[in-house]
mmCIF file of C-alpha atoms in Angstrom:
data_model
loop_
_atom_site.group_PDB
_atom_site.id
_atom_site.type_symbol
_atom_site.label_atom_id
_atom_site.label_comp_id
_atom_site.label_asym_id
_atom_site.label_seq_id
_atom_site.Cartn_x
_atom_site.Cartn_y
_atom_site.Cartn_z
ATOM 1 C CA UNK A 1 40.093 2.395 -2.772
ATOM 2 C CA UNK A 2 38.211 4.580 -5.786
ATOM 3 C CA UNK A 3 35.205 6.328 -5.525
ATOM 4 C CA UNK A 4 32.187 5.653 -7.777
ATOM 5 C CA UNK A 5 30.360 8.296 -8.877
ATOM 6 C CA UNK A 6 25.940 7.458 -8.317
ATOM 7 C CA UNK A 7 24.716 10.927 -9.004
ATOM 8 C CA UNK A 8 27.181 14.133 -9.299
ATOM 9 C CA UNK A 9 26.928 17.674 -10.506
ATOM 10 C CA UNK A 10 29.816 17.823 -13.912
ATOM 11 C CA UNK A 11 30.387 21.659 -12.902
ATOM 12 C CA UNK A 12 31.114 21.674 -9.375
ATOM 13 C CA UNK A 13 31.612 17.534 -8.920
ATOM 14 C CA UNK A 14 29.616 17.922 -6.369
ATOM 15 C CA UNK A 15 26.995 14.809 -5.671
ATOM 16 C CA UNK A 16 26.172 11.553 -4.087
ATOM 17 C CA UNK A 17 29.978 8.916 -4.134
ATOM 18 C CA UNK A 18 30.285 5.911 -3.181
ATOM 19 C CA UNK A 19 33.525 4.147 -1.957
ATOM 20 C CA UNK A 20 34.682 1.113 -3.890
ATOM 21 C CA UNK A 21 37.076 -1.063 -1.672
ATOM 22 C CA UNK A 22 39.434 -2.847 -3.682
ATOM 23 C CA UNK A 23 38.599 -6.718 -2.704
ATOM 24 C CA UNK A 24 34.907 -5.410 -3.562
ATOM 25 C CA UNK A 25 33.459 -6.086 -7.214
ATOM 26 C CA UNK A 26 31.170 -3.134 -6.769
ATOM 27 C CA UNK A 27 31.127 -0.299 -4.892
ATOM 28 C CA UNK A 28 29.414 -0.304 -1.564
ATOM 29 C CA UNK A 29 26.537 1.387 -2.416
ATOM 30 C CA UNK A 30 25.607 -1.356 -4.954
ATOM 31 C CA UNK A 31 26.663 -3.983 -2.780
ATOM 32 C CA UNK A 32 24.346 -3.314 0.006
ATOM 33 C CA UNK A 33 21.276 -2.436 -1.925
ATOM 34 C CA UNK A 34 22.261 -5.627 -4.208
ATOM 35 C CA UNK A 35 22.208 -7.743 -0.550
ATOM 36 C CA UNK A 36 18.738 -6.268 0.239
ATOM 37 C CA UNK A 37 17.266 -7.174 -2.709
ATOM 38 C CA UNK A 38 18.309 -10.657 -2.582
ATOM 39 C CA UNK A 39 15.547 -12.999 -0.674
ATOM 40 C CA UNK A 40 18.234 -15.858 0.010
ATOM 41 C CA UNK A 41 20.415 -12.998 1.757
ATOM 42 C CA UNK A 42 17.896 -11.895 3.881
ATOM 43 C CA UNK A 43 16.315 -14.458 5.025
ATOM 44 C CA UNK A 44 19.717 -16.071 5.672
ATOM 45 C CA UNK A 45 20.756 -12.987 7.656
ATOM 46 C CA UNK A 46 17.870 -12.610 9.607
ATOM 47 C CA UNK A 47 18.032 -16.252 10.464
ATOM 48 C CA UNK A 48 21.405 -16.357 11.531
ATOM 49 C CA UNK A 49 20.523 -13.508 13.782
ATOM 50 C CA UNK A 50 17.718 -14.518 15.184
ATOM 51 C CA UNK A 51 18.670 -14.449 18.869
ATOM 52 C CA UNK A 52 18.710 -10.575 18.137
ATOM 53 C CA UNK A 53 15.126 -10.835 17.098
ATOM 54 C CA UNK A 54 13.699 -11.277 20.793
ATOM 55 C CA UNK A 55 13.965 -7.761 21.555
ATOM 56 C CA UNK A 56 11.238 -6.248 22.155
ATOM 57 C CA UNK A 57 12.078 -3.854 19.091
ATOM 58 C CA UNK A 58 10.983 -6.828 17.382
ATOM 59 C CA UNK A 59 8.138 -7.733 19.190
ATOM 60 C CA UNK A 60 5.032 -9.412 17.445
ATOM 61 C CA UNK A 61 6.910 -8.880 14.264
ATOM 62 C CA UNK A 62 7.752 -12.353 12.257
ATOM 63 C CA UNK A 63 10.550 -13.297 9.729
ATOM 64 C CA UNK A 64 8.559 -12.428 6.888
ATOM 65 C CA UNK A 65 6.832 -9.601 7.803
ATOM 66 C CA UNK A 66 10.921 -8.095 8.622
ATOM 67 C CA UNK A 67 11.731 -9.354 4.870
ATOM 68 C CA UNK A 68 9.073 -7.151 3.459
ATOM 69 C CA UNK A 69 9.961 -4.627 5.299
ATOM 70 C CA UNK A 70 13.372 -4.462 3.901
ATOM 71 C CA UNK A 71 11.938 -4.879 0.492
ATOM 72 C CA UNK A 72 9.989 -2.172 1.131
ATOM 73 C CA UNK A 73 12.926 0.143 2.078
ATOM 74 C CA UNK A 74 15.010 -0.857 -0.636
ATOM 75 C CA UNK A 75 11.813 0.645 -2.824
ATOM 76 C CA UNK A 76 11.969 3.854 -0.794
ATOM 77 C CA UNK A 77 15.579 4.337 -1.106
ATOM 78 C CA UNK A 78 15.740 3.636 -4.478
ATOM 79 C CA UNK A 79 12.702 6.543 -4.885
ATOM 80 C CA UNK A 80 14.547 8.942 -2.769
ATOM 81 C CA UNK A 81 17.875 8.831 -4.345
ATOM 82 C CA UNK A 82 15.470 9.455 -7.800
ATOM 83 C CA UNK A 83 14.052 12.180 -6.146
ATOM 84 C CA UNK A 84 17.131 13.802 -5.521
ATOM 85 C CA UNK A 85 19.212 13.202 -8.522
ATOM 86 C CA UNK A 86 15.987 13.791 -10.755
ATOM 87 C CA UNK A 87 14.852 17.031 -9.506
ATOM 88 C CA UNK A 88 18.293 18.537 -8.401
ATOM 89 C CA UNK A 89 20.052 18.625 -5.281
ATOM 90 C CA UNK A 90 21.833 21.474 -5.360
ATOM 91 C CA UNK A 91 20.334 24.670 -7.121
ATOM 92 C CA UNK A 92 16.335 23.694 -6.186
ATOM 93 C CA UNK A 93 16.999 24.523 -2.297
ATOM 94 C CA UNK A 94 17.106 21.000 -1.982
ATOM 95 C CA UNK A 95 20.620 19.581 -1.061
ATOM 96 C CA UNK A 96 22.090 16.541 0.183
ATOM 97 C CA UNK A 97 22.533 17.623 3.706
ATOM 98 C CA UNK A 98 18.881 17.084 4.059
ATOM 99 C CA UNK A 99 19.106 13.526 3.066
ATOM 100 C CA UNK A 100 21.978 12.495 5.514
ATOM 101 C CA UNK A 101 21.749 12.727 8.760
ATOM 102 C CA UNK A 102 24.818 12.516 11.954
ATOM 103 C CA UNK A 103 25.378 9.062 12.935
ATOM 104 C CA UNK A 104 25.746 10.105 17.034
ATOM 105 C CA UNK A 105 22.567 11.698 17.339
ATOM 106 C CA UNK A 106 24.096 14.256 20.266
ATOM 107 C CA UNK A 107 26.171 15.935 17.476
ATOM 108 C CA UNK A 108 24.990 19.294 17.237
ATOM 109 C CA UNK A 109 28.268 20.697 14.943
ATOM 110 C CA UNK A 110 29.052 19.750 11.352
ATOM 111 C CA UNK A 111 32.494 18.819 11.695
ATOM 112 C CA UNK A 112 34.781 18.104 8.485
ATOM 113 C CA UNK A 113 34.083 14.639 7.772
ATOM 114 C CA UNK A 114 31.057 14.219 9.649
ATOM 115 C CA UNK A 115 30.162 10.377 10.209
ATOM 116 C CA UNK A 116 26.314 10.087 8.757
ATOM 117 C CA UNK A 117 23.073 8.127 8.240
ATOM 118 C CA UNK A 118 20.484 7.916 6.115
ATOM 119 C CA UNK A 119 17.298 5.797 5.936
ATOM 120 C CA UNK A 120 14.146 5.214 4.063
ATOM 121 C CA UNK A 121 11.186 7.641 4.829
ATOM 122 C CA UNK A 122 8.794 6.058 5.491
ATOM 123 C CA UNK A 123 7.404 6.741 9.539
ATOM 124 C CA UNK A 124 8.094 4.316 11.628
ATOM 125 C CA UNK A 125 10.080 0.961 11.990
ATOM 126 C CA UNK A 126 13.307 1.168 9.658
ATOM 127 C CA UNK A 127 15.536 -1.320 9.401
ATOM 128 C CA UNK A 128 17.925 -0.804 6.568
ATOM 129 C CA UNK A 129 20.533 2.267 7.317
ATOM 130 C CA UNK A 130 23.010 3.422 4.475
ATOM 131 C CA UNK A 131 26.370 5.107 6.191
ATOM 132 C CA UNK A 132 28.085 7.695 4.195
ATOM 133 C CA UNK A 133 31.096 10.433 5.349
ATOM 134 C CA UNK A 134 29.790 14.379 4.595
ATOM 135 C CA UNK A 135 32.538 16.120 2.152
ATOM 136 C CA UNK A 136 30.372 19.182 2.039
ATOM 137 C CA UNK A 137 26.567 20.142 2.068
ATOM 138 C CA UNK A 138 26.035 19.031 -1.413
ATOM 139 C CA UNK A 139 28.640 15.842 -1.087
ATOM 140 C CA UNK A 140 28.935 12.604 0.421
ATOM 141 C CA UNK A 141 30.504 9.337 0.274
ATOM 142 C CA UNK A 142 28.471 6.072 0.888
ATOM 143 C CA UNK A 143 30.853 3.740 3.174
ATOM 144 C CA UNK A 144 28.320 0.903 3.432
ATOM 145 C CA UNK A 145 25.319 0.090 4.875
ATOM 146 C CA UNK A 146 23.666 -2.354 7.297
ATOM 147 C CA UNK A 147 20.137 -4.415 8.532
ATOM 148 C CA UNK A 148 19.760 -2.679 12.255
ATOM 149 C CA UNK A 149 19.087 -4.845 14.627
ATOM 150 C CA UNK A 150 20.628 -3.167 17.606
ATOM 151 C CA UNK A 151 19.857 0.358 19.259
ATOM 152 C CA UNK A 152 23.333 0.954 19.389
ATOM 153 C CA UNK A 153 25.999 0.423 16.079
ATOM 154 C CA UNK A 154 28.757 -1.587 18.682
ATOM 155 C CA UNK A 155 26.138 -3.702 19.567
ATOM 156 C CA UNK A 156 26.098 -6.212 16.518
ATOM 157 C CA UNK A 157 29.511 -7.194 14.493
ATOM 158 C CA UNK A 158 27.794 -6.140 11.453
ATOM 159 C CA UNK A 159 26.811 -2.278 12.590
ATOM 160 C CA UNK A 160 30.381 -2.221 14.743
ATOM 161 C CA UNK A 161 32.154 -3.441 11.440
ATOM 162 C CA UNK A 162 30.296 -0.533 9.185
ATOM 163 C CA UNK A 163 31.250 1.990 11.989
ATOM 164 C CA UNK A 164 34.945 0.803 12.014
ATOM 165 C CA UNK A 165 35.096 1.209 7.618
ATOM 166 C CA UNK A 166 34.032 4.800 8.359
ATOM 167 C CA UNK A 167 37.711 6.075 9.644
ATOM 168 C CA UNK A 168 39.443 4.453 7.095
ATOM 169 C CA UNK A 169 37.779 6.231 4.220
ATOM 170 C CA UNK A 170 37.849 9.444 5.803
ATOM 171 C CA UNK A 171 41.888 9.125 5.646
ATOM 172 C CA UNK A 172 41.489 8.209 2.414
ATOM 173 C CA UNK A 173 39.397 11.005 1.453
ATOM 174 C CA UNK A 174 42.075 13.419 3.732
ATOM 175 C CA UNK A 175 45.177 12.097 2.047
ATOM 176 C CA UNK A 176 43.174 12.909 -1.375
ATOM 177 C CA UNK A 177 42.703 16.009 0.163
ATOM 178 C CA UNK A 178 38.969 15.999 -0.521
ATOM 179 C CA UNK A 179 36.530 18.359 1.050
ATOM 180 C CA UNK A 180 34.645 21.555 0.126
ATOM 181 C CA UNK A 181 36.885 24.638 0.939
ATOM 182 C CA UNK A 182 33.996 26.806 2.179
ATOM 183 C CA UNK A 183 33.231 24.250 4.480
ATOM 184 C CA UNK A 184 36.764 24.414 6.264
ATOM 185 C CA UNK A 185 36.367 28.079 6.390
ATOM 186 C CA UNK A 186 33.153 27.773 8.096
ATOM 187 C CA UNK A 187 34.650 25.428 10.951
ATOM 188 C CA UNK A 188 38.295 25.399 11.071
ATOM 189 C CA UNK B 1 38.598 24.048 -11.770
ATOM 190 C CA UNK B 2 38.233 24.048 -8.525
ATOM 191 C CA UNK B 3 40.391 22.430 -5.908
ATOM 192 C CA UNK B 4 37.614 20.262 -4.926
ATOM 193 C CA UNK B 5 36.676 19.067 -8.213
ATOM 194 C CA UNK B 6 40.083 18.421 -8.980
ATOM 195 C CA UNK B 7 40.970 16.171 -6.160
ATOM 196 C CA UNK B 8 38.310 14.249 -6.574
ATOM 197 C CA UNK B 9 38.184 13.962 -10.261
ATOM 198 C CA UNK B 10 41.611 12.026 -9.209
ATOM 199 C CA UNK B 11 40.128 8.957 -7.147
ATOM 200 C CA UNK B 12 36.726 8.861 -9.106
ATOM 201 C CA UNK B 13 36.701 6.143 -11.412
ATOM 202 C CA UNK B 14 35.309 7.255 -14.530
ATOM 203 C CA UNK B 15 32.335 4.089 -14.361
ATOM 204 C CA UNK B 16 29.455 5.748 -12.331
ATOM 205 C CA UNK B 17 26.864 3.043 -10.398
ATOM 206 C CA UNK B 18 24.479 1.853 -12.643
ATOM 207 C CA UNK B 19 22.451 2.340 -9.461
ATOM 208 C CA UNK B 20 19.523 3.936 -11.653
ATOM 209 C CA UNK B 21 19.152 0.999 -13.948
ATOM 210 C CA UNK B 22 18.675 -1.708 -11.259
ATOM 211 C CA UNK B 23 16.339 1.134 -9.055
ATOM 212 C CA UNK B 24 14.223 1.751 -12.739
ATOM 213 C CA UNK B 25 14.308 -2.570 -13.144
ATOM 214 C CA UNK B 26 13.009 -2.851 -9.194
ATOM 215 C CA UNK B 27 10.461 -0.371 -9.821
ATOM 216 C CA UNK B 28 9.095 -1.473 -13.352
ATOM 217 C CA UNK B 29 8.737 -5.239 -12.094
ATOM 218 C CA UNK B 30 6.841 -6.005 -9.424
ATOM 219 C CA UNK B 31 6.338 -9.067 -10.130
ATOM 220 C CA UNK B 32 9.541 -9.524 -7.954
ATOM 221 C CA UNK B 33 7.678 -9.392 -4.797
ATOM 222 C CA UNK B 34 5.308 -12.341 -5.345
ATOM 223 C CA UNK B 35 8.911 -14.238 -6.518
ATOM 224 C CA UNK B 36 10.504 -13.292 -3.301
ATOM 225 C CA UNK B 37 7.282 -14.705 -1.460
ATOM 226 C CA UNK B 38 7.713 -18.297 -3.190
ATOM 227 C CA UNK B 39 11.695 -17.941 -2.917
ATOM 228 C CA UNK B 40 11.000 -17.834 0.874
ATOM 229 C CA UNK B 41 8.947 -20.620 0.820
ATOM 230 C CA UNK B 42 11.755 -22.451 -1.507
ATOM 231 C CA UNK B 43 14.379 -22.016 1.185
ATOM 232 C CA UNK B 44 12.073 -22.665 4.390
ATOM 233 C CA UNK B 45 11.726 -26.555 2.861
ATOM 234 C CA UNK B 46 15.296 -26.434 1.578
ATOM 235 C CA UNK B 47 16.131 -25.832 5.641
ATOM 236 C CA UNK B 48 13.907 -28.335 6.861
ATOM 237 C CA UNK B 49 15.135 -31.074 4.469
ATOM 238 C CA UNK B 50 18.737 -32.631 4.705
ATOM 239 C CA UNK B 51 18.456 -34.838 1.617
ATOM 240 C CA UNK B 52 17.397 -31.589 -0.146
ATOM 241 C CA UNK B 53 19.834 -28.858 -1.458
ATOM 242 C CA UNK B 54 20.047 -26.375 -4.388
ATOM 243 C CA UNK B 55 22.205 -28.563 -6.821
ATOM 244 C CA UNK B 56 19.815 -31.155 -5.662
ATOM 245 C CA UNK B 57 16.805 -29.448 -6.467
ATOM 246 C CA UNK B 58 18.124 -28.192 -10.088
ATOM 247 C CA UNK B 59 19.145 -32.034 -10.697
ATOM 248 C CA UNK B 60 15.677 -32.644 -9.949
ATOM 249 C CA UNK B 61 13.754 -30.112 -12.342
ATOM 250 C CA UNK B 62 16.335 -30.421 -14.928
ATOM 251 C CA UNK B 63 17.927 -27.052 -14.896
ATOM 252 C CA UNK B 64 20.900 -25.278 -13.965
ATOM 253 C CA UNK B 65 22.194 -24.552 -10.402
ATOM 254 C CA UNK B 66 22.134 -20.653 -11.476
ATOM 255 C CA UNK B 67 18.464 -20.556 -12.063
ATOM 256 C CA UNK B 68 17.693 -22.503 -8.660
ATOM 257 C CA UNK B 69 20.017 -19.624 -7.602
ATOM 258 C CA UNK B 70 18.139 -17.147 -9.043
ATOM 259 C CA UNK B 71 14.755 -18.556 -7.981
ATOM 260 C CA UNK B 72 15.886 -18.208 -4.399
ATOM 261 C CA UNK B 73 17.119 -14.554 -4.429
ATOM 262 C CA UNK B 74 13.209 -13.983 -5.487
ATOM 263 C CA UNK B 75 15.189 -12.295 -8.850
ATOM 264 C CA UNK B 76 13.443 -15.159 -11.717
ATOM 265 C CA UNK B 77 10.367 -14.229 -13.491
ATOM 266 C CA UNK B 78 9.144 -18.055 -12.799
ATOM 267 C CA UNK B 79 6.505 -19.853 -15.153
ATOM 268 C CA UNK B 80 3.774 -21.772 -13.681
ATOM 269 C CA UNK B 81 4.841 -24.764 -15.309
ATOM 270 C CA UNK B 82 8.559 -24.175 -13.128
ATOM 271 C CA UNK B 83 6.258 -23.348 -9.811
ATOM 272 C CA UNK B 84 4.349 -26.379 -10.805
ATOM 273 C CA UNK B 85 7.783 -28.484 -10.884
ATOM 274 C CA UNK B 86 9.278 -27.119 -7.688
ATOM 275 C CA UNK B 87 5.749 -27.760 -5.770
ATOM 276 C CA UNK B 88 6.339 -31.324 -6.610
ATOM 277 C CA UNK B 89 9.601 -31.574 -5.974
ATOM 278 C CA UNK B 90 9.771 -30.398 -3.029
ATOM 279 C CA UNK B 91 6.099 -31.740 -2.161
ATOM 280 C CA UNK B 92 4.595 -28.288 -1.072
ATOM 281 C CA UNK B 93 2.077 -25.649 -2.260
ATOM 282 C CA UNK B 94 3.757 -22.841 -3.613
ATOM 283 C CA UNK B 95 1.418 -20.917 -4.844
ATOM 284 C CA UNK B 96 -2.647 -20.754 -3.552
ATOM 285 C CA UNK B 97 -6.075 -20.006 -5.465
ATOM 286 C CA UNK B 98 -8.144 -17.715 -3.182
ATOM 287 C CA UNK B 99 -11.645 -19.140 -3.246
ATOM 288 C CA UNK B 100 -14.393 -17.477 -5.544
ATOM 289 C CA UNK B 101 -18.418 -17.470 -6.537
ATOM 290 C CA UNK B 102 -17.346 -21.835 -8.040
ATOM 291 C CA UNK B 103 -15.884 -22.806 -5.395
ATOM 292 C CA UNK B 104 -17.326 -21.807 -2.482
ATOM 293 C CA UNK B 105 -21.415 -22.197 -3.950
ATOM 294 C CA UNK B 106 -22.994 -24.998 -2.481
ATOM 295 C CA UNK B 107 -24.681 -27.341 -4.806
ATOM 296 C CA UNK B 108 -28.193 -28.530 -3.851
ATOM 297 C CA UNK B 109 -28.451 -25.315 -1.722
ATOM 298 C CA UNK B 110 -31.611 -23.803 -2.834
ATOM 299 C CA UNK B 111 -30.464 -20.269 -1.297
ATOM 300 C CA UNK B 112 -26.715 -20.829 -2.698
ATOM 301 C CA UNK B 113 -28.055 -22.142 -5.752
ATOM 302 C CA UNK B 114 -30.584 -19.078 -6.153
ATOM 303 C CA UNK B 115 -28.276 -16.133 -5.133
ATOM 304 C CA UNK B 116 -26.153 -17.429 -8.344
ATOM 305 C CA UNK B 117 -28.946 -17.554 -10.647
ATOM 306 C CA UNK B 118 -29.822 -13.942 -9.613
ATOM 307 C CA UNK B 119 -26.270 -12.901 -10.159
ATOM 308 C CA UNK B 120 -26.022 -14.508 -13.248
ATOM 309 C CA UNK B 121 -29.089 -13.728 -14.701
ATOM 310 C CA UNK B 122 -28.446 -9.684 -13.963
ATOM 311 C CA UNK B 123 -25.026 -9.908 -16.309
ATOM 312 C CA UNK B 124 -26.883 -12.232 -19.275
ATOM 313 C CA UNK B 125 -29.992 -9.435 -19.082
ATOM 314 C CA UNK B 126 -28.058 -7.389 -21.339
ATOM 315 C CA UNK B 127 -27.359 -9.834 -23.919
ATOM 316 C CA UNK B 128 -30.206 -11.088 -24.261
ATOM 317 C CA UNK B 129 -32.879 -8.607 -24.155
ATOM 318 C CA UNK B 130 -34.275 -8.193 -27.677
ATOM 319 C CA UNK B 131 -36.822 -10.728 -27.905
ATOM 320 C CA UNK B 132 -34.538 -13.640 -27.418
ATOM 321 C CA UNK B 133 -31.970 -12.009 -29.910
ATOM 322 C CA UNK B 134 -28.594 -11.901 -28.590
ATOM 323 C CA UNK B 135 -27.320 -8.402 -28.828
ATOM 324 C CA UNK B 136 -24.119 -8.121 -28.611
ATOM 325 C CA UNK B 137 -22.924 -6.051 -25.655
ATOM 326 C CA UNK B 138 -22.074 -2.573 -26.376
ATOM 327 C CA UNK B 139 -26.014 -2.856 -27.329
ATOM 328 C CA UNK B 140 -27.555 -2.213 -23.636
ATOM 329 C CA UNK B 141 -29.643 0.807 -23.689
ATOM 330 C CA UNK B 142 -32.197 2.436 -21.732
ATOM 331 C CA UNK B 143 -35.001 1.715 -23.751
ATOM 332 C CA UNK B 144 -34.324 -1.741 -22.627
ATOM 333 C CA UNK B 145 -36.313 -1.076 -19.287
ATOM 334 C CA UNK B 146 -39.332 -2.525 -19.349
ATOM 335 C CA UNK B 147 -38.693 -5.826 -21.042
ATOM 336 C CA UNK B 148 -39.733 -4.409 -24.616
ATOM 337 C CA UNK B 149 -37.387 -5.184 -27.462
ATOM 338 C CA UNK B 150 -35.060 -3.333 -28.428
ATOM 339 C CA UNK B 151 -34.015 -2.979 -32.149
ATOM 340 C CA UNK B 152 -32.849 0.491 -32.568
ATOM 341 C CA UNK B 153 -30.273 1.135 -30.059
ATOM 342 C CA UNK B 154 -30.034 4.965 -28.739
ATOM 343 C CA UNK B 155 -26.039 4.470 -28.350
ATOM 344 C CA UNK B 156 -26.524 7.868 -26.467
ATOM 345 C CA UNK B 157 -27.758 6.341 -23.425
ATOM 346 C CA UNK B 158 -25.332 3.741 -23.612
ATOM 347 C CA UNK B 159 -23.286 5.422 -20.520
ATOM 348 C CA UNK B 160 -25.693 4.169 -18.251
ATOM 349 C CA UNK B 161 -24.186 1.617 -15.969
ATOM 350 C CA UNK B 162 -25.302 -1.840 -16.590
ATOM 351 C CA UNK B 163 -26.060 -3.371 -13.506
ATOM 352 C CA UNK B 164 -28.708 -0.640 -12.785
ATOM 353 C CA UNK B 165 -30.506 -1.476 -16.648
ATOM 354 C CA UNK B 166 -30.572 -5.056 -15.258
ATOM 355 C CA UNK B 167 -32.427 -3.958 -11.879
ATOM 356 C CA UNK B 168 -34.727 -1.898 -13.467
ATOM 357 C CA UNK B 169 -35.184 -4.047 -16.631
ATOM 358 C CA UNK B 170 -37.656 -7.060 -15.221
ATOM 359 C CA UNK B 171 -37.084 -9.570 -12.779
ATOM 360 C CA UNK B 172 -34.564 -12.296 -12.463
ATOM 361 C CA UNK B 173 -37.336 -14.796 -13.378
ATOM 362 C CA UNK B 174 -38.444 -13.106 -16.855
ATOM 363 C CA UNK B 175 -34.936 -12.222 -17.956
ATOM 364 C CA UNK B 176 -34.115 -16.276 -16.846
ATOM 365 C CA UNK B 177 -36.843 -16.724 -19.479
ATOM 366 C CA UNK B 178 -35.486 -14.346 -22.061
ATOM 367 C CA UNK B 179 -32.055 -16.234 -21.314
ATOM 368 C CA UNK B 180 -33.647 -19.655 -22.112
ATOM 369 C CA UNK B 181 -35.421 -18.142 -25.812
ATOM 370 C CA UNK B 182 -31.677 -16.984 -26.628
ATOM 371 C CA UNK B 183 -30.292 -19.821 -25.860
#
């Protein structure tokens, strides 16, 4: 396991990581943005899943119309991650904690190694969420990301599978001893 | 250097994501949407058809298994001479023409017929005012209104647009006449 860098500060090394497992050929980041982009992928996935599709979080919504949508995302995500490492995320009083949300929603604390989301913008129907681990306010690690098509992560093998990576990088990251000190100040 | 920095400096490989490039590359082309649109229909007959497959497919348009590949991820920047060889291969439209002022005018409709004479006519105005001289475009003027020629072209009062000079210039039958002298 290595982490790639996608956009990072060189004084503080602070900045956007993804984690590169090591049967992956790219990091994760890549690999799920690569999958989104990829019409075969897509279509094949949303086929394969489309007993899923009958909820009525899908309602009056048709193949297509859910593989533009993704397209679409992947073209928001791409412009927000621009956004950020363009215009800076960490002296402007934007910073990377704004991107990344937690992944339980109830979580009211920033614990060490808070499990996050992020999505695309955009109001409304999402599909696409990108799962990352919170090494400070300024610095997280992408762990993966997945098509929703469940409210709730154990729901689907896909979402349970992306929530079940998350623990094993954060031991990585603690037995690197990676994290922010001010943060553990602020919560220990 | 910080702890922080220095820890992680440790499991960072020193290749960043070329994340940027393929975001830039998504951005810059897209073209890639109307590719996706035909890839879908590619794979929706490619499901429907057992005696049909990719390597099938690229046997059948003479070309490699990586660019019927490619053509299905909606990634290939296709020709329409390759759309026209997959729409016959696999014996479906890919592609549409949305219908337009040809297609759709009636002929032997004296109203159909007549509305696109009077559309026509407003456009050719322009070239041909100037007593049956065809002036060439950038020409129009004001001083056209009124049906007199127009020699000497006040380029000043070429802004105006050229629709309105056609309204105002004469009616659809005297510039249809003006069209048949400069013809």
């Amino acid at each position: 396991m290595e982490l790639i860098p996608i956009f990072v500060d060189d004084d503080s090394g602070e900045g956007l990581y993804s984690i590169k497992f090591p049967h992956e050929n790219e990091c994760e980041y890549d690999r799920v943005m690569g999958n989104w982009s990829d019409t075969e992928f897509i279509s094949r996935y949303l086929l394969d899943n489309v007993s899923y599709l009958a909820a009525p979080y899908f309602k009056d919504k048709t193949i297509d119309q859910l593989i533009n949508r993704i397209g679409k995302e992947v073209l928001e995500i791409d412009d927000l991650l621009q956004l950020y490492s363009d215009e800076g995320f960490h002296r402007s009083g934007r910073n990377l904690q704004g991107l990344f949300r937690p992944l339980d929603d109830m979580e009211y604390i920033i614990p060490v190694y808070q499990l996050t989301k992020t999505t695309a913008l955009s109001h409304g129907f999402k599909m696409t969420r990108i799962y990352a681990i919170r090494i400070g306010p300024n610095s997280y690690v992408v762990t993966g990301g997945a098509i929703k098509l469940v409210e709730k992560m154990k729901d689907h093998p896909d979402t349970r599978r992306e929530r079940d990576k998350m623990p094993r990088v954060v031991a990585f990251l603690k037995n690197a001893q990676i994290m922010i000190e001010q943060d553990l100040k602020s919560y220990l | 250097m910080t702890d922080f920095k220095k820890n992680i400096k440790k499991v960072t490989s020193a290749t960043s994501s070329n994340w940027r490039e393929k975001a830039n590359y998504r951005k810059s082309n897209r073209w890639l949407e109307y590719s996706s649109q035909i890839a879908r229909r590619v794979l929706s007959v490619l499901d429907s058809r057992k005696d049909l497959n990719q390597t099938r497919l690229a046997e059948m348009l003479d070309v490699s298994p990586q660019q019927i590949s490619k053509i299905v991820k909606g990634q290939e920047n296709l020709t329409l001479e390759t759309i026209y060889k997959l729409s016959n291969a696999l014996n479906v439209e890919l592609i549409q023409f949305p219908s337009y002022q040809w297609s759709t005018m009636e002929l032997g409709n004296r109203d159909s017929v007549g509305e696109f004479i009077g559309a026509r006519t407003l456009v050719q105005a322009k070239v041909f005012y100037g007593g049956g001289e065809a002036l060439p475009d950038s020409s129009w003027s004001i001083n056209a209104v009124g049906g007199e020629p127009t020699p000497d072209v006040n380029r000043s009062q070429m802004a105006a647009p050229p629709m309105y000079i056609a309204f105002k210039a004469s009616s659809i039958s005297q510039v249809w006449a003006g069209q048949k002298t400069g013809s």
